[in-house]
């Protein structure tokens, strides 16, 4: 895959629709909060358009759903950044069979704590 300026700046209409759906869904970060997995349900709900767009094989989709049905918790206002990173990684994983999909959750977990600290300070601090 070559990252030319045209590839980076050109957004396919179906990708734009998917990204808009992800943006609106990411606003539900506290919608399905539960004690066991916290915001995992909302994060999975946010990632469904991405998974359905990039994975055509039902088995691959199920694996991706399971990946995002793991503990997730951060400040709701910063969840969009993590969603964007996860979306990019899911696209790469779908296009590259050698991609290590375990890195997707590793990056999510490594971002949710620090971004929660920053987000809490900005949005909940007095």
PDB file of N, CA, C and O in Angstrom, residues 44-98:
ATOM      1  N   UNK A  44     -17.840  -1.256  21.401  1.00  0.00           N
ATOM      2  CA  UNK A  44     -18.164  -2.249  20.376  1.00  0.00           C
ATOM      3  C   UNK A  44     -19.232  -1.698  19.433  1.00  0.00           C
ATOM      4  O   UNK A  44     -19.107  -1.814  18.208  1.00  0.00           O
ATOM      5  N   UNK A  45     -20.256  -1.078  19.989  1.00  0.00           N
ATOM      6  CA  UNK A  45     -21.314  -0.473  19.161  1.00  0.00           C
ATOM      7  C   UNK A  45     -20.723   0.563  18.207  1.00  0.00           C
ATOM      8  O   UNK A  45     -21.107   0.639  17.051  1.00  0.00           O
ATOM      9  N   UNK A  46     -19.771   1.326  18.680  1.00  0.00           N
ATOM     10  CA  UNK A  46     -19.115   2.339  17.845  1.00  0.00           C
ATOM     11  C   UNK A  46     -18.317   1.697  16.717  1.00  0.00           C
ATOM     12  O   UNK A  46     -18.278   2.215  15.601  1.00  0.00           O
ATOM     13  N   UNK A  47     -17.697   0.565  16.985  1.00  0.00           N
ATOM     14  CA  UNK A  47     -16.824  -0.078  15.999  1.00  0.00           C
ATOM     15  C   UNK A  47     -17.569  -0.968  14.992  1.00  0.00           C
ATOM     16  O   UNK A  47     -16.973  -1.401  14.002  1.00  0.00           O
ATOM     17  N   UNK A  48     -18.837  -1.235  15.186  1.00  0.00           N
ATOM     18  CA  UNK A  48     -19.586  -2.112  14.278  1.00  0.00           C
ATOM     19  C   UNK A  48     -19.529  -1.639  12.820  1.00  0.00           C
ATOM     20  O   UNK A  48     -19.276  -2.454  11.923  1.00  0.00           O
ATOM     21  N   UNK A  49     -19.734  -0.349  12.509  1.00  0.00           N
ATOM     22  CA  UNK A  49     -19.627   0.060  11.096  1.00  0.00           C
ATOM     23  C   UNK A  49     -18.243  -0.193  10.500  1.00  0.00           C
ATOM     24  O   UNK A  49     -18.118  -0.553   9.324  1.00  0.00           O
ATOM     25  N   UNK A  50     -17.204  -0.030  11.303  1.00  0.00           N
ATOM     26  CA  UNK A  50     -15.834  -0.267  10.845  1.00  0.00           C
ATOM     27  C   UNK A  50     -15.639  -1.749  10.540  1.00  0.00           C
ATOM     28  O   UNK A  50     -15.141  -2.121   9.469  1.00  0.00           O
ATOM     29  N   UNK A  51     -16.035  -2.573  11.470  1.00  0.00           N
ATOM     30  CA  UNK A  51     -15.872  -4.022  11.311  1.00  0.00           C
ATOM     31  C   UNK A  51     -16.664  -4.513  10.099  1.00  0.00           C
ATOM     32  O   UNK A  51     -16.150  -5.273   9.274  1.00  0.00           O
ATOM     33  N   UNK A  52     -17.904  -4.062   9.980  1.00  0.00           N
ATOM     34  CA  UNK A  52     -18.730  -4.496   8.849  1.00  0.00           C
ATOM     35  C   UNK A  52     -18.206  -3.981   7.516  1.00  0.00           C
ATOM     36  O   UNK A  52     -18.368  -4.631   6.491  1.00  0.00           O
ATOM     37  N   UNK A  53     -17.569  -2.833   7.520  1.00  0.00           N
ATOM     38  CA  UNK A  53     -17.038  -2.247   6.282  1.00  0.00           C
ATOM     39  C   UNK A  53     -15.785  -2.977   5.806  1.00  0.00           C
ATOM     40  O   UNK A  53     -15.599  -3.226   4.629  1.00  0.00           O
ATOM     41  N   UNK A  54     -14.903  -3.321   6.727  1.00  0.00           N
ATOM     42  CA  UNK A  54     -13.597  -3.851   6.332  1.00  0.00           C
ATOM     43  C   UNK A  54     -13.499  -5.371   6.345  1.00  0.00           C
ATOM     44  O   UNK A  54     -12.606  -5.921   5.709  1.00  0.00           O
ATOM     45  N   UNK A  55     -14.351  -6.052   7.085  1.00  0.00           N
ATOM     46  CA  UNK A  55     -14.273  -7.514   7.145  1.00  0.00           C
ATOM     47  C   UNK A  55     -15.475  -8.117   6.435  1.00  0.00           C
ATOM     48  O   UNK A  55     -16.610  -7.926   6.857  1.00  0.00           O
ATOM     49  N   UNK A  56     -15.219  -8.846   5.382  1.00  0.00           N
ATOM     50  CA  UNK A  56     -16.301  -9.474   4.614  1.00  0.00           C
ATOM     51  C   UNK A  56     -16.614 -10.880   5.126  1.00  0.00           C
ATOM     52  O   UNK A  56     -17.740 -11.333   5.043  1.00  0.00           O
ATOM     53  N   UNK A  57     -15.623 -11.552   5.673  1.00  0.00           N
ATOM     54  CA  UNK A  57     -15.788 -12.907   6.183  1.00  0.00           C
ATOM     55  C   UNK A  57     -16.462 -12.859   7.559  1.00  0.00           C
ATOM     56  O   UNK A  57     -15.969 -12.187   8.462  1.00  0.00           O
ATOM     57  N   UNK A  58     -17.587 -13.584   7.752  1.00  0.00           N
ATOM     58  CA  UNK A  58     -18.280 -13.558   9.049  1.00  0.00           C
ATOM     59  C   UNK A  58     -17.391 -13.986  10.224  1.00  0.00           C
ATOM     60  O   UNK A  58     -17.511 -13.436  11.319  1.00  0.00           O
ATOM     61  N   UNK A  59     -16.498 -14.931   9.999  1.00  0.00           N
ATOM     62  CA  UNK A  59     -15.598 -15.373  11.071  1.00  0.00           C
ATOM     63  C   UNK A  59     -14.664 -14.236  11.493  1.00  0.00           C
ATOM     64  O   UNK A  59     -14.429 -14.032  12.695  1.00  0.00           O
ATOM     65  N   UNK A  60     -14.151 -13.491  10.527  1.00  0.00           N
ATOM     66  CA  UNK A  60     -13.283 -12.349  10.845  1.00  0.00           C
ATOM     67  C   UNK A  60     -14.048 -11.268  11.587  1.00  0.00           C
ATOM     68  O   UNK A  60     -13.519 -10.630  12.491  1.00  0.00           O
ATOM     69  N   UNK A  61     -15.295 -11.062  11.211  1.00  0.00           N
ATOM     70  CA  UNK A  61     -16.131 -10.077  11.913  1.00  0.00           C
ATOM     71  C   UNK A  61     -16.339 -10.476  13.366  1.00  0.00           C
ATOM     72  O   UNK A  61     -16.227  -9.644  14.258  1.00  0.00           O
ATOM     73  N   UNK A  62     -16.647 -11.735  13.594  1.00  0.00           N
ATOM     74  CA  UNK A  62     -16.872 -12.208  14.960  1.00  0.00           C
ATOM     75  C   UNK A  62     -15.616 -12.014  15.800  1.00  0.00           C
ATOM     76  O   UNK A  62     -15.683 -11.568  16.949  1.00  0.00           O
ATOM     77  N   UNK A  63     -14.460 -12.325  15.240  1.00  0.00           N
ATOM     78  CA  UNK A  63     -13.201 -12.121  15.961  1.00  0.00           C
ATOM     79  C   UNK A  63     -12.986 -10.646  16.300  1.00  0.00           C
ATOM     80  O   UNK A  63     -12.522 -10.302  17.384  1.00  0.00           O
ATOM     81  N   UNK A  64     -13.319  -9.766  15.356  1.00  0.00           N
ATOM     82  CA  UNK A  64     -13.182  -8.329  15.606  1.00  0.00           C
ATOM     83  C   UNK A  64     -14.171  -7.868  16.666  1.00  0.00           C
ATOM     84  O   UNK A  64     -13.835  -7.052  17.529  1.00  0.00           O
ATOM     85  N   UNK A  65     -15.405  -8.383  16.628  1.00  0.00           N
ATOM     86  CA  UNK A  65     -16.386  -8.038  17.666  1.00  0.00           C
ATOM     87  C   UNK A  65     -15.858  -8.445  19.039  1.00  0.00           C
ATOM     88  O   UNK A  65     -15.940  -7.686  20.005  1.00  0.00           O
ATOM     89  N   UNK A  66     -15.308  -9.650  19.122  1.00  0.00           N
ATOM     90  CA  UNK A  66     -14.763 -10.129  20.401  1.00  0.00           C
ATOM     91  C   UNK A  66     -13.607  -9.254  20.880  1.00  0.00           C
ATOM     92  O   UNK A  66     -13.451  -9.041  22.083  1.00  0.00           O
ATOM     93  N   UNK A  67     -12.796  -8.778  19.943  1.00  0.00           N
ATOM     94  CA  UNK A  67     -11.671  -7.908  20.286  1.00  0.00           C
ATOM     95  C   UNK A  67     -12.139  -6.656  21.014  1.00  0.00           C
ATOM     96  O   UNK A  67     -11.476  -6.163  21.918  1.00  0.00           O
ATOM     97  N   UNK A  68     -13.270  -6.131  20.597  1.00  0.00           N
ATOM     98  CA  UNK A  68     -13.751  -4.885  21.181  1.00  0.00           C
ATOM     99  C   UNK A  68     -14.759  -5.107  22.310  1.00  0.00           C
ATOM    100  O   UNK A  68     -15.232  -4.148  22.905  1.00  0.00           O
ATOM    101  N   UNK A  69     -15.054  -6.361  22.621  1.00  0.00           N
ATOM    102  CA  UNK A  69     -15.912  -6.687  23.751  1.00  0.00           C
ATOM    103  C   UNK A  69     -15.027  -7.046  24.955  1.00  0.00           C
ATOM    104  O   UNK A  69     -15.180  -8.037  25.618  1.00  0.00           O
ATOM    105  N   UNK A  70     -14.063  -6.202  25.190  1.00  0.00           N
ATOM    106  CA  UNK A  70     -13.143  -6.313  26.323  1.00  0.00           C
ATOM    107  C   UNK A  70     -13.272  -5.053  27.174  1.00  0.00           C
ATOM    108  O   UNK A  70     -13.746  -4.028  26.687  1.00  0.00           O
ATOM    109  N   UNK A  71     -12.805  -5.124  28.397  1.00  0.00           N
ATOM    110  CA  UNK A  71     -12.875  -3.983  29.299  1.00  0.00           C
ATOM    111  C   UNK A  71     -12.380  -2.713  28.602  1.00  0.00           C
ATOM    112  O   UNK A  71     -11.320  -2.705  27.976  1.00  0.00           O
ATOM    113  N   UNK A  72     -13.179  -1.670  28.706  1.00  0.00           N
ATOM    114  CA  UNK A  72     -12.794  -0.377  28.161  1.00  0.00           C
ATOM    115  C   UNK A  72     -13.370   0.693  29.064  1.00  0.00           C
ATOM    116  O   UNK A  72     -14.545   0.653  29.428  1.00  0.00           O
ATOM    117  N   UNK A  73     -12.550   1.662  29.438  1.00  0.00           N
ATOM    118  CA  UNK A  73     -13.013   2.754  30.285  1.00  0.00           C
ATOM    119  C   UNK A  73     -12.082   3.949  30.123  1.00  0.00           C
ATOM    120  O   UNK A  73     -10.878   3.834  30.309  1.00  0.00           O
ATOM    121  N   UNK A  74     -12.654   5.078  29.766  1.00  0.00           N
ATOM    122  CA  UNK A  74     -11.907   6.323  29.667  1.00  0.00           C
ATOM    123  C   UNK A  74     -12.894   7.474  29.801  1.00  0.00           C
ATOM    124  O   UNK A  74     -14.103   7.249  29.864  1.00  0.00           O
ATOM    125  N   UNK A  75     -12.417   8.671  29.826  1.00  0.00           N
ATOM    126  CA  UNK A  75     -13.298   9.833  29.853  1.00  0.00           C
ATOM    127  C   UNK A  75     -14.083   9.867  28.542  1.00  0.00           C
ATOM    128  O   UNK A  75     -13.483   9.795  27.466  1.00  0.00           O
ATOM    129  N   UNK A  76     -15.407   9.950  28.603  1.00  0.00           N
ATOM    130  CA  UNK A  76     -16.207   9.889  27.372  1.00  0.00           C
ATOM    131  C   UNK A  76     -15.812  10.930  26.323  1.00  0.00           C
ATOM    132  O   UNK A  76     -15.910  10.662  25.133  1.00  0.00           O
ATOM    133  N   UNK A  77     -15.352  12.077  26.742  1.00  0.00           N
ATOM    134  CA  UNK A  77     -15.028  13.138  25.790  1.00  0.00           C
ATOM    135  C   UNK A  77     -13.777  12.849  24.964  1.00  0.00           C
ATOM    136  O   UNK A  77     -13.553  13.503  23.947  1.00  0.00           O
ATOM    137  N   UNK A  78     -12.934  11.912  25.366  1.00  0.00           N
ATOM    138  CA  UNK A  78     -11.715  11.602  24.616  1.00  0.00           C
ATOM    139  C   UNK A  78     -11.788  10.261  23.888  1.00  0.00           C
ATOM    140  O   UNK A  78     -10.818   9.840  23.271  1.00  0.00           O
ATOM    141  N   UNK A  79     -12.939   9.615  23.946  1.00  0.00           N
ATOM    142  CA  UNK A  79     -13.060   8.294  23.333  1.00  0.00           C
ATOM    143  C   UNK A  79     -12.892   8.360  21.808  1.00  0.00           C
ATOM    144  O   UNK A  79     -12.456   7.401  21.186  1.00  0.00           O
ATOM    145  N   UNK A  80     -13.181   9.491  21.211  1.00  0.00           N
ATOM    146  CA  UNK A  80     -13.047   9.637  19.760  1.00  0.00           C
ATOM    147  C   UNK A  80     -11.630   9.416  19.264  1.00  0.00           C
ATOM    148  O   UNK A  80     -11.426   8.845  18.195  1.00  0.00           O
ATOM    149  N   UNK A  81     -10.648   9.846  20.022  1.00  0.00           N
ATOM    150  CA  UNK A  81      -9.253   9.644  19.619  1.00  0.00           C
ATOM    151  C   UNK A  81      -8.920   8.153  19.585  1.00  0.00           C
ATOM    152  O   UNK A  81      -8.333   7.656  18.621  1.00  0.00           O
ATOM    153  N   UNK A  82      -9.322   7.439  20.622  1.00  0.00           N
ATOM    154  CA  UNK A  82      -9.041   6.006  20.695  1.00  0.00           C
ATOM    155  C   UNK A  82      -9.807   5.267  19.595  1.00  0.00           C
ATOM    156  O   UNK A  82      -9.278   4.348  18.969  1.00  0.00           O
ATOM    157  N   UNK A  83     -11.025   5.692  19.349  1.00  0.00           N
ATOM    158  CA  UNK A  83     -11.823   5.094  18.279  1.00  0.00           C
ATOM    159  C   UNK A  83     -11.144   5.292  16.923  1.00  0.00           C
ATOM    160  O   UNK A  83     -11.110   4.375  16.098  1.00  0.00           O
ATOM    161  N   UNK A  84     -10.604   6.473  16.693  1.00  0.00           N
ATOM    162  CA  UNK A  84      -9.914   6.740  15.437  1.00  0.00           C
ATOM    163  C   UNK A  84      -8.693   5.855  15.249  1.00  0.00           C
ATOM    164  O   UNK A  84      -8.460   5.323  14.160  1.00  0.00           O
ATOM    165  N   UNK A  85      -7.923   5.692  16.307  1.00  0.00           N
ATOM    166  CA  UNK A  85      -6.741   4.830  16.235  1.00  0.00           C
ATOM    167  C   UNK A  85      -7.161   3.384  15.988  1.00  0.00           C
ATOM    168  O   UNK A  85      -6.594   2.690  15.134  1.00  0.00           O
ATOM    169  N   UNK A  86      -8.184   2.916  16.714  1.00  0.00           N
ATOM    170  CA  UNK A  86      -8.657   1.537  16.544  1.00  0.00           C
ATOM    171  C   UNK A  86      -9.215   1.320  15.134  1.00  0.00           C
ATOM    172  O   UNK A  86      -8.994   0.264  14.536  1.00  0.00           O
ATOM    173  N   UNK A  87      -9.903   2.310  14.598  1.00  0.00           N
ATOM    174  CA  UNK A  87     -10.433   2.219  13.237  1.00  0.00           C
ATOM    175  C   UNK A  87      -9.304   2.055  12.228  1.00  0.00           C
ATOM    176  O   UNK A  87      -9.357   1.195  11.338  1.00  0.00           O
ATOM    177  N   UNK A  88      -8.281   2.861  12.367  1.00  0.00           N
ATOM    178  CA  UNK A  88      -7.129   2.779  11.468  1.00  0.00           C
ATOM    179  C   UNK A  88      -6.456   1.416  11.576  1.00  0.00           C
ATOM    180  O   UNK A  88      -6.069   0.816  10.562  1.00  0.00           O
ATOM    181  N   UNK A  89      -6.322   0.927  12.793  1.00  0.00           N
ATOM    182  CA  UNK A  89      -5.678  -0.370  12.985  1.00  0.00           C
ATOM    183  C   UNK A  89      -6.536  -1.508  12.435  1.00  0.00           C
ATOM    184  O   UNK A  89      -6.010  -2.472  11.879  1.00  0.00           O
ATOM    185  N   UNK A  90      -7.850  -1.420  12.585  1.00  0.00           N
ATOM    186  CA  UNK A  90      -8.737  -2.459  12.037  1.00  0.00           C
ATOM    187  C   UNK A  90      -8.664  -2.469  10.506  1.00  0.00           C
ATOM    188  O   UNK A  90      -8.671  -3.531   9.900  1.00  0.00           O
ATOM    189  N   UNK A  91      -8.589  -1.311   9.897  1.00  0.00           N
ATOM    190  CA  UNK A  91      -8.468  -1.247   8.438  1.00  0.00           C
ATOM    191  C   UNK A  91      -7.173  -1.920   7.989  1.00  0.00           C
ATOM    192  O   UNK A  91      -7.165  -2.718   7.054  1.00  0.00           O
ATOM    193  N   UNK A  92      -6.086  -1.602   8.682  1.00  0.00           N
ATOM    194  CA  UNK A  92      -4.793  -2.215   8.344  1.00  0.00           C
ATOM    195  C   UNK A  92      -4.841  -3.727   8.552  1.00  0.00           C
ATOM    196  O   UNK A  92      -4.320  -4.496   7.736  1.00  0.00           O
ATOM    197  N   UNK A  93      -5.479  -4.164   9.631  1.00  0.00           N
ATOM    198  CA  UNK A  93      -5.575  -5.603   9.904  1.00  0.00           C
ATOM    199  C   UNK A  93      -6.382  -6.318   8.827  1.00  0.00           C
ATOM    200  O   UNK A  93      -6.053  -7.449   8.444  1.00  0.00           O
ATOM    201  N   UNK A  94      -7.432  -5.674   8.341  1.00  0.00           N
ATOM    202  CA  UNK A  94      -8.257  -6.288   7.306  1.00  0.00           C
ATOM    203  C   UNK A  94      -7.512  -6.380   5.972  1.00  0.00           C
ATOM    204  O   UNK A  94      -7.734  -7.314   5.203  1.00  0.00           O
ATOM    205  N   UNK A  95      -6.628  -5.427   5.706  1.00  0.00           N
ATOM    206  CA  UNK A  95      -5.905  -5.397   4.434  1.00  0.00           C
ATOM    207  C   UNK A  95      -4.613  -6.200   4.458  1.00  0.00           C
ATOM    208  O   UNK A  95      -4.115  -6.599   3.408  1.00  0.00           O
ATOM    209  N   UNK A  96      -4.049  -6.425   5.622  1.00  0.00           N
ATOM    210  CA  UNK A  96      -2.748  -7.077   5.738  1.00  0.00           C
ATOM    211  C   UNK A  96      -2.889  -8.367   6.554  1.00  0.00           C
ATOM    212  O   UNK A  96      -3.051  -8.318   7.763  1.00  0.00           O
ATOM    213  N   UNK A  97      -2.805  -9.527   5.921  1.00  0.00           N
ATOM    214  CA  UNK A  97      -2.978 -10.789   6.655  1.00  0.00           C
ATOM    215  C   UNK A  97      -1.886 -11.056   7.700  1.00  0.00           C
ATOM    216  O   UNK A  97      -2.088 -11.853   8.615  1.00  0.00           O
ATOM    217  N   UNK A  98      -0.749 -10.381   7.592  1.00  0.00           N
ATOM    218  CA  UNK A  98       0.333 -10.581   8.557  1.00  0.00           C
ATOM    219  C   UNK A  98       0.239  -9.635   9.749  1.00  0.00           C
ATOM    220  O   UNK A  98       1.091  -9.667  10.629  1.00  0.00           O
TER     221      UNK A  98
END
